Tab-separated table of C-alpha atoms in Angstrom:
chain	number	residue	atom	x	y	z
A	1	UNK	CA	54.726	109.007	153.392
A	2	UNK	CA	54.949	105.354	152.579
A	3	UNK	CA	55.702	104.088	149.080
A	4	UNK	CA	54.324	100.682	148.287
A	5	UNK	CA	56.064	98.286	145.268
A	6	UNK	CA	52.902	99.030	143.266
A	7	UNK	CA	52.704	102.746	143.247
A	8	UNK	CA	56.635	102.897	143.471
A	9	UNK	CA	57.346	100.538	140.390
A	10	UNK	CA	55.812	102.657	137.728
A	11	UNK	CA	57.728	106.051	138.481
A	12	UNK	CA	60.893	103.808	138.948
A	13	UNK	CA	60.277	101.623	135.424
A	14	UNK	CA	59.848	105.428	133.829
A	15	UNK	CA	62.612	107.137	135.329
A	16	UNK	CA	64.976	104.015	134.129
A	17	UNK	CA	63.692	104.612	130.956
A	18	UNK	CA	64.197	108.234	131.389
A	19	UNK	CA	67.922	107.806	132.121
A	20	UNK	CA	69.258	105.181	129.991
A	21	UNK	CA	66.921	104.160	127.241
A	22	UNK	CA	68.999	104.839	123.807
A	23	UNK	CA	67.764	103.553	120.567
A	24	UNK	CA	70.301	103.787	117.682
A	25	UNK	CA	70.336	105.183	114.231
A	26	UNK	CA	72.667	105.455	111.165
A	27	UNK	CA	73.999	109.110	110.872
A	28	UNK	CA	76.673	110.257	108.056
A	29	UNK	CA	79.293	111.549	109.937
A	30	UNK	CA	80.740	114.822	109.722
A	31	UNK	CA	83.476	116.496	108.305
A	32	UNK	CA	84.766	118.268	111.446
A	33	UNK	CA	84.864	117.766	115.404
A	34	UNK	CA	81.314	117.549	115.800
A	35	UNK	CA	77.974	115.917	115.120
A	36	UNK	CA	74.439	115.622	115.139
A	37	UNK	CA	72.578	112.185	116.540
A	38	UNK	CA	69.106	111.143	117.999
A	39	UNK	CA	68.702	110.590	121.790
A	40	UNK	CA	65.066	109.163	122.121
A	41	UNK	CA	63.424	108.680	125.091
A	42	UNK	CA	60.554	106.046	124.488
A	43	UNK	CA	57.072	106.279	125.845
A	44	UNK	CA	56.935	103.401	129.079
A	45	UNK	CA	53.454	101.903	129.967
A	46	UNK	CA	52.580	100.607	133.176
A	47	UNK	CA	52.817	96.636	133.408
A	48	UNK	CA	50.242	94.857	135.333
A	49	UNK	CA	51.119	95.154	139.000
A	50	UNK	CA	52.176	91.181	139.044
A	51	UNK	CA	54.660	92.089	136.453
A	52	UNK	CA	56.660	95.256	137.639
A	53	UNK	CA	59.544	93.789	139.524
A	54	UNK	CA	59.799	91.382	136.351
A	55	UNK	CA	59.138	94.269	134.092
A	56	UNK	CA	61.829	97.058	135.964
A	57	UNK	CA	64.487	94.014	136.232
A	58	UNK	CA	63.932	93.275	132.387
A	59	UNK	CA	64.380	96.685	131.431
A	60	UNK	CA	67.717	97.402	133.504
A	61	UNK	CA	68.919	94.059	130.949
A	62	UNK	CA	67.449	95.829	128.486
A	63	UNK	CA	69.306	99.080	129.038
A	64	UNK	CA	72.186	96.896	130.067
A	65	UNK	CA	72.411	95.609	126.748
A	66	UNK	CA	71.911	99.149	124.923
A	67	UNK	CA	74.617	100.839	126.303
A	68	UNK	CA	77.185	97.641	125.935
A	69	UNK	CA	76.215	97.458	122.357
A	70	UNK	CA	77.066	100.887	121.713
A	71	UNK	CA	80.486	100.275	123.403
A	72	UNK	CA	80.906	96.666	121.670
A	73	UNK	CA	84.969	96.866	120.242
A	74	UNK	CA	85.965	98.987	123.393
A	75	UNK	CA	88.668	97.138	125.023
A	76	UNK	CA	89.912	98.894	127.968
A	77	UNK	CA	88.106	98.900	130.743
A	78	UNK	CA	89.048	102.385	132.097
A	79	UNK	CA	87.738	103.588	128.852
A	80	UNK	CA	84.425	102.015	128.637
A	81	UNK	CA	83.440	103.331	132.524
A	82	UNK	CA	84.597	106.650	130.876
A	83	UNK	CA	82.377	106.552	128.062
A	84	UNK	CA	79.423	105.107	129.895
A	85	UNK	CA	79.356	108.767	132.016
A	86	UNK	CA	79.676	110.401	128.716
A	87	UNK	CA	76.343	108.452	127.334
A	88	UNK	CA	74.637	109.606	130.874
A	89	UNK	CA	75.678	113.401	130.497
A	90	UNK	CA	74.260	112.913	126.750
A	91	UNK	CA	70.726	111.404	128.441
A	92	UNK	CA	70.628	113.756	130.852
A	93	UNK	CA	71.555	116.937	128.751
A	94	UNK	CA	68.659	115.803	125.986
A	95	UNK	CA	66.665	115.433	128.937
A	96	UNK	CA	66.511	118.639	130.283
A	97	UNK	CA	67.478	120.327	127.085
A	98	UNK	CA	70.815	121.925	128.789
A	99	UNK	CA	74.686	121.706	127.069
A	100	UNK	CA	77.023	119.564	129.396
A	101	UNK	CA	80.696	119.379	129.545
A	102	UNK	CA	82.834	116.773	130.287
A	103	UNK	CA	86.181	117.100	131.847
A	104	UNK	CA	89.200	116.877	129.689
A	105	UNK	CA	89.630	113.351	128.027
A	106	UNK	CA	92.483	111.600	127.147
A	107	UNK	CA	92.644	110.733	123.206
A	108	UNK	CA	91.243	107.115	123.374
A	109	UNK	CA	88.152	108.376	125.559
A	110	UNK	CA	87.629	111.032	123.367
A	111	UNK	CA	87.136	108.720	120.500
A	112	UNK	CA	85.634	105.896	121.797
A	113	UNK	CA	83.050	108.451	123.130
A	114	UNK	CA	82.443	109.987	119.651
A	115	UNK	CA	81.705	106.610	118.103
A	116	UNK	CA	79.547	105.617	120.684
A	117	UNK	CA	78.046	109.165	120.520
A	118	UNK	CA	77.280	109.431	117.093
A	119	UNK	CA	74.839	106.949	116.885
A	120	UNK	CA	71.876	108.448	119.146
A	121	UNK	CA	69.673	110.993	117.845
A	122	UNK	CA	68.797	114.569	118.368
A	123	UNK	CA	72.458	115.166	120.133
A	124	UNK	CA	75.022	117.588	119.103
A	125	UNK	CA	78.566	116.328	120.246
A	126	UNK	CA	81.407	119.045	120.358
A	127	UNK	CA	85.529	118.663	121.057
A	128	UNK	CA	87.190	121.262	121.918
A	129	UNK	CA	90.914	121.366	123.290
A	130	UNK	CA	91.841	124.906	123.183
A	131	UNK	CA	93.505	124.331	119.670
A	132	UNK	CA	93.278	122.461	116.396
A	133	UNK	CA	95.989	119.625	117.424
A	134	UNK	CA	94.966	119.349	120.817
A	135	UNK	CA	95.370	115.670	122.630
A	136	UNK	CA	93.224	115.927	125.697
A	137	UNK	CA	90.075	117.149	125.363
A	138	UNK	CA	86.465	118.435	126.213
A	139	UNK	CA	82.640	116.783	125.190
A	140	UNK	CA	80.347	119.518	125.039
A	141	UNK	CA	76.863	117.423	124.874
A	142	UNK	CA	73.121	118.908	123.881
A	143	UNK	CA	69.901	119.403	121.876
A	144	UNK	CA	71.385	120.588	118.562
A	145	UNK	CA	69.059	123.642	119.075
A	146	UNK	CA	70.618	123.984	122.991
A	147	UNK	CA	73.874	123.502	121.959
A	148	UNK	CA	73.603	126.024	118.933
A	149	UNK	CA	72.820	128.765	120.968
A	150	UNK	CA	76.044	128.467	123.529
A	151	UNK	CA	78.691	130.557	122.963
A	152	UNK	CA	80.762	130.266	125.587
A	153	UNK	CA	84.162	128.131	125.267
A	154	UNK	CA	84.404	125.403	127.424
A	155	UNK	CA	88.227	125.296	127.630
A	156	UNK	CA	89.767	128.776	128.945
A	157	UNK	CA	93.774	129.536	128.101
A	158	UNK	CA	96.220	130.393	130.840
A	159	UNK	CA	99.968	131.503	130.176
A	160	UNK	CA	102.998	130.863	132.797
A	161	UNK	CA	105.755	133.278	132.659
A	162	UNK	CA	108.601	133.848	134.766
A	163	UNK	CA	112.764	134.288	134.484
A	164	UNK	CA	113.704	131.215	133.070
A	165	UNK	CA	116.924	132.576	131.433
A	166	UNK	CA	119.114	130.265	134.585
A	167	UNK	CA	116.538	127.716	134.956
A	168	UNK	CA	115.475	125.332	132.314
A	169	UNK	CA	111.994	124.178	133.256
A	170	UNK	CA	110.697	120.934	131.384
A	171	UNK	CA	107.572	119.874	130.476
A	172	UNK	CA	107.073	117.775	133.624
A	173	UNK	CA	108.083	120.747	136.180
A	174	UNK	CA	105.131	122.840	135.005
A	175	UNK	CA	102.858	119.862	134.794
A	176	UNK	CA	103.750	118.919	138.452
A	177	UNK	CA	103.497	122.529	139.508
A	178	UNK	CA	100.018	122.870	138.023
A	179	UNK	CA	98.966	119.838	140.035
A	180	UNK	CA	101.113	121.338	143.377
A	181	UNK	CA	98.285	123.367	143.461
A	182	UNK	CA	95.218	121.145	143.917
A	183	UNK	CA	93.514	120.343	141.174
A	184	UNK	CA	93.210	117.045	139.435
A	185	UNK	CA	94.407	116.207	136.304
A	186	UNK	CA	90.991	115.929	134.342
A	187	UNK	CA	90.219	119.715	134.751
A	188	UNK	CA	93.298	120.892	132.972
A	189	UNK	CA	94.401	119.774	129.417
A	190	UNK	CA	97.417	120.324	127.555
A	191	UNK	CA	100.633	122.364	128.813
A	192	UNK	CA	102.713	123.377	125.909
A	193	UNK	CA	106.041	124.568	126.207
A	194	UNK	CA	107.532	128.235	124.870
A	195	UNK	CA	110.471	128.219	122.303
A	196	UNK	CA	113.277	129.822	124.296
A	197	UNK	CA	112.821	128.844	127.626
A	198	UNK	CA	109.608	131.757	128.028
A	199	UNK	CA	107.332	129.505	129.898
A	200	UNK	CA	104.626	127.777	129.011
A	201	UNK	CA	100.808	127.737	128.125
A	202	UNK	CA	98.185	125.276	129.236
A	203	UNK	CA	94.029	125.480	129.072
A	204	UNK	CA	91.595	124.611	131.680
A	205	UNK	CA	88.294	124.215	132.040
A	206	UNK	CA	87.060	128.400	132.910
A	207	UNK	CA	85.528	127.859	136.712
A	208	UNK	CA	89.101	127.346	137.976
A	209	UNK	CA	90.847	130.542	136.168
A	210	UNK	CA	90.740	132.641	139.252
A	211	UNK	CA	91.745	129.496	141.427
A	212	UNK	CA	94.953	129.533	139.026
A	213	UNK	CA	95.696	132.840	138.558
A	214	UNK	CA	95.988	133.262	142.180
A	215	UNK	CA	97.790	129.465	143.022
A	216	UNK	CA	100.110	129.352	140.548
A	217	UNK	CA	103.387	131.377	141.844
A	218	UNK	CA	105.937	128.947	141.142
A	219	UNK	CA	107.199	126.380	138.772
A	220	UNK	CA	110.417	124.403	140.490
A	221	UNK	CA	112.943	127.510	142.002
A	222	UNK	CA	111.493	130.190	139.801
A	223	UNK	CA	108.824	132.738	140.666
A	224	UNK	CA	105.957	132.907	138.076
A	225	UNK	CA	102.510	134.626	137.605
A	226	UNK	CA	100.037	133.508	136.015
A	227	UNK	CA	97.167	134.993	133.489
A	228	UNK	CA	94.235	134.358	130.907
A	229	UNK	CA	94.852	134.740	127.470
A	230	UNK	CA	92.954	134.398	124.391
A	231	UNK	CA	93.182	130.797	122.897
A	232	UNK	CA	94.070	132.515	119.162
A	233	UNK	CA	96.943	133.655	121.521
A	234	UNK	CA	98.032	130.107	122.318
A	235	UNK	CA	101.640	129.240	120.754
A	236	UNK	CA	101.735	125.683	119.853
A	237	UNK	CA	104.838	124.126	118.371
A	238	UNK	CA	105.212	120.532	117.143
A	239	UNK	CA	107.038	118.717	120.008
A	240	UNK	CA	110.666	118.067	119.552
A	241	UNK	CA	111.420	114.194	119.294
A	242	UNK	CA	114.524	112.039	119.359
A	243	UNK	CA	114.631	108.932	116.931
A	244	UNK	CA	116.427	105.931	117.655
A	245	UNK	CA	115.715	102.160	116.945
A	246	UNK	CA	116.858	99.178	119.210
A	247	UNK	CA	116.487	95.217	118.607
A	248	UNK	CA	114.495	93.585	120.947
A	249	UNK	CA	113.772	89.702	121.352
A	250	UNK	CA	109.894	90.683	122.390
A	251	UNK	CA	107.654	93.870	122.304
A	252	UNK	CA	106.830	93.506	125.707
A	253	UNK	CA	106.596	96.705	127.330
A	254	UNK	CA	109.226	96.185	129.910
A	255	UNK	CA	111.841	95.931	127.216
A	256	UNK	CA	111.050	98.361	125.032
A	257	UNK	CA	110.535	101.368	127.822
A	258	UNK	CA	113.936	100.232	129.590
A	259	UNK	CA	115.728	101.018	125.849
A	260	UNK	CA	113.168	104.035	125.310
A	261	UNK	CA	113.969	105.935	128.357
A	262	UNK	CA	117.270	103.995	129.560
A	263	UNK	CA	116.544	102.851	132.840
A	264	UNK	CA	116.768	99.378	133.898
A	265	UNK	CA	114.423	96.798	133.274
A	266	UNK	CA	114.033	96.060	136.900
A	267	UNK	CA	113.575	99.620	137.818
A	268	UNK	CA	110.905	99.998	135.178
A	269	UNK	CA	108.830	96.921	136.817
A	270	UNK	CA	108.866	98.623	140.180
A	271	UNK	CA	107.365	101.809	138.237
A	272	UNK	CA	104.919	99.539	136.558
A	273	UNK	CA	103.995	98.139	140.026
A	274	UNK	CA	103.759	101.849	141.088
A	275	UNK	CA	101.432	102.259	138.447
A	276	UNK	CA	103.815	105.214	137.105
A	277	UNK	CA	103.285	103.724	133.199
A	278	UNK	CA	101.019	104.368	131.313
A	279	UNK	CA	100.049	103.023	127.510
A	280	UNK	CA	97.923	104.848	125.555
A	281	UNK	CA	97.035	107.127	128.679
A	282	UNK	CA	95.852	103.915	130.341
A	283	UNK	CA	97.777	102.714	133.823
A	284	UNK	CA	99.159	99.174	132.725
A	285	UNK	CA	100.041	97.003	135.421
A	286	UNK	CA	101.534	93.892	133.757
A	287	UNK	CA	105.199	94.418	132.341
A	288	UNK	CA	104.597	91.398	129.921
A	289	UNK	CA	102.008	93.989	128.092
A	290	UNK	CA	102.972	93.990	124.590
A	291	UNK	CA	103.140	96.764	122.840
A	292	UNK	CA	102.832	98.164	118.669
A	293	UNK	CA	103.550	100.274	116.031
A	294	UNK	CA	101.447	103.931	117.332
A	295	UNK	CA	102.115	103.029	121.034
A	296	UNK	CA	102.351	105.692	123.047
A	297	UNK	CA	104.053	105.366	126.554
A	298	UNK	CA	104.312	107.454	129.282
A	299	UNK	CA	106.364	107.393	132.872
A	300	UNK	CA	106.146	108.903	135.969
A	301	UNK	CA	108.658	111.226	135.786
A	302	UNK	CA	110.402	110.179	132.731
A	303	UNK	CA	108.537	111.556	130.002
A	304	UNK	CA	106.827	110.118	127.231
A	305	UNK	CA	107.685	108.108	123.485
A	306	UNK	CA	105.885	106.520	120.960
A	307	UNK	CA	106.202	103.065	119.021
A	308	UNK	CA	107.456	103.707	115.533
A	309	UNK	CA	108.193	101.200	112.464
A	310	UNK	CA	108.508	97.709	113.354
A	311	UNK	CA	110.742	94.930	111.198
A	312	UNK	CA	111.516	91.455	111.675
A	313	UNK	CA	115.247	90.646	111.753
A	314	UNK	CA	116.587	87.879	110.007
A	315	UNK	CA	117.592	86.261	113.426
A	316	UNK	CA	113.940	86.467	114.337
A	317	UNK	CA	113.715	89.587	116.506
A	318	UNK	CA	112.231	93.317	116.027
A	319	UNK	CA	113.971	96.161	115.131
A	320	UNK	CA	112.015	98.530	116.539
A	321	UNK	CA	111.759	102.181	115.517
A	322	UNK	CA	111.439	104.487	119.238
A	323	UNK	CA	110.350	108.055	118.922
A	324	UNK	CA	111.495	110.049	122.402
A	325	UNK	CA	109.517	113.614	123.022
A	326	UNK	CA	112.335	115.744	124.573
C-alpha cells in the first residue's frame, strides 16, 4: 500500500499531537512524594491539504517549544534529555491509561522531573527509593485513577551477606560487584552498608531479582549469597563522614577534589579526562568547573564528598569546609 503526503499528513499531524502536546496548569503541590497534574491531549483538525507540511512542521515548533518551557531553568544537559523521556513516559502512560516506571534517577533528575511534572494535568507522579531518605530513585507515572489501583512496589530489596569478619568490604567493592554482574547502573539504586562489617543491602527494580539472586556470589575475595527481603527490613544508617577544611586560592574543582580525596592535582585531571568525576551525579569534563557550598563530588574509585561552608580569608582566598563519606 502506498501512502500519499495528503492522506499521510493528517494521521502524522494527530499522532504528534498525540505524543507530545502538553498544555500547562497551576497545581498546589503536595505535601509528600507525589502529585496529581493534567496531561491533555487536544483535539487536531485537518488543515487544508496545501497547508499540512506547513501545519505538521509548525506543530513539531510548537511542541518544541512546550516541552522546553516546561524545562526552562534546567541547566545540565544530561538532565534535561533525562527529563524529556520522563515527559514521554507521562504522554504515553495518560495515553493508554497504564502506570510506567522509570529507571532509578539520580537526585537532580528526580527533581527536575517533578517540577516539570507537576504542571500537566490528570497525572499522578510517584518516587519511590526503597526508603524514606533514599538518593536515587524511581518515577512511577499514570492516570490518577490507573495509578491508584497499583499496588505493586516498583523498587524490590535485596540483602548481601557473606563472612566478612577478615575482609573489610567498602562501599565501592559491593557497588562494583553488583555491576560485575551485568547490569547497568540505572536498574539498581542505593547500596547501603551493614554496621559491623555484615554486608550490605541495595534495591532494584523487581524483573532482575532472580537475575541477582542467582549472579551475585561474590563481593571482592569473599563468597556471598544473595536474597529478597522486605523493604521495612532495609537497615539504613546515616553515612559516616570525615570533616576537614582546606584554603584554596579558587573553587575550581581540580583543587578542591585533589585536597578532598588527596591525590594529586595532575592525577585528578587525567580522571576528569577519564570522565571518572562526577558533580552532582553529572560526568564533568572541564577541571576549571567551579564548584559550591552543597556540591557533591564523586570519583571513580575514590569515593565521594560534599562542599560544606565557604568563607573568604582575609588574604582573599576560601576556606573551604570538605565533608568526606568514609
Amino acid at each position: 500500500m502506498v501512502f500519499t503526503l495528503s492522506t499521510a499528513a493528517p494521521w502524522l499531524l494527530r499522532k504528534a499531537f498525540q505524543h507530545f502536546a502538553f498544555v500547562s496548569q497551576p497545581f498546589p503541590k503536595s505535601s509528600n512524594l507525589s502529585f496529581h497534574g493534567t496531561l491533555r491531549l487536544p483535539p487536531v483538525a485537518s488543515p487544508p491539504p496545501s497547508r499540512q507540511v506547513s501545519g505538521i512542521c509548525s506543530s513539531a515548533q510548537a511542541m518544541k517549544s512546550q516541552v522546553d518551557g516546561l524545562l526552562n531553568g534546567v541547566a545540565d544537559k544530561a538532565v534535561i534529555e533525562e527529563v524529556k523521556h520522563v515527559l514521554e513516559m507521562a504522554t504515553r502512560a495518560t495515553r493508554d491509561r497504564q502506570v510506567l516506571h522509570t529507571d532509578f534517577l539520580t537526585p537532580p533528575t528526580v527533581r527536575e522531573s517533578m517540577l516539570a511534572l507537576e504542571k500537566l494535568a490528570d497525572i499522578t507522579a510517584v518516587v519511590q527509593g526503597g526508603y524514606p531518605q533514599a538518593e536515587r530513585c524511581r518515577i512511577s507515572i499514570g492516570h490518577p485513577e490507573v495509578i491508584a489501583d497499583e499496588d505493586a512496589d516498583a523498587v524490590a530489596a535485596l540483602s548481601i551477606t557473606g563472612n566478612f569478619g577478615f575482609v573489610s568490604c567498602t562501599h565501592g567493592d559491593f557497588l562494583g560487584s553488583i555491576l560485575g554482574t551485568g547490569i547497568v547502573r540505572e536498574k539498581f539504586g542505593d547500596v547501603l552498608l551493614l554496621e559491623g562489617g555484615k554486608g550490605a543491602q541495595f534495591l532494584v527494580v523487581p524483573e532482575l531479582v532472580d537475575f541477582m539472586t542467582s549472579s551475585l556470589n561474590k563481593v571482592g575475595s569473599v563468597s556471598v549469597s544473595c536474597t529478597r527481603i522486605p523493604l521495612h527490613d532495609l537497615d539504613y544508617q546515616p553515612p559516616q563522614t570525615k570533616t576537614f577544611r582546606t584554603v584554596e586560592a579558587s573553587l575550581r574543582l581540580d583543587a578542591l577534589a585533589s585536597a578532598g580525596f588527596k591525590i594529586s592535582r595532575s592525577k585528578l585531571v587525567d580522571l576528569i579526562s577519564n570522565r571518572d568525576v562526577r558533580v552532582n551525579w553529572s560526568t564533568v569534563t572541564k577541571n576549571n568547573t567551579n564548584l559550591k557550598s552543597g556540591d557533591i563530588i564523586s570519583v571513580s574509585g575514590k569515593g565521594r564528598m560534599k562542599v560544606g561552608e565557604i568563607n573568604n580569608t582575609k588574604k582573599g582566598k576560601f576556606a573551604v569546609e570538605l565533608i568526606r563519606y568514609i
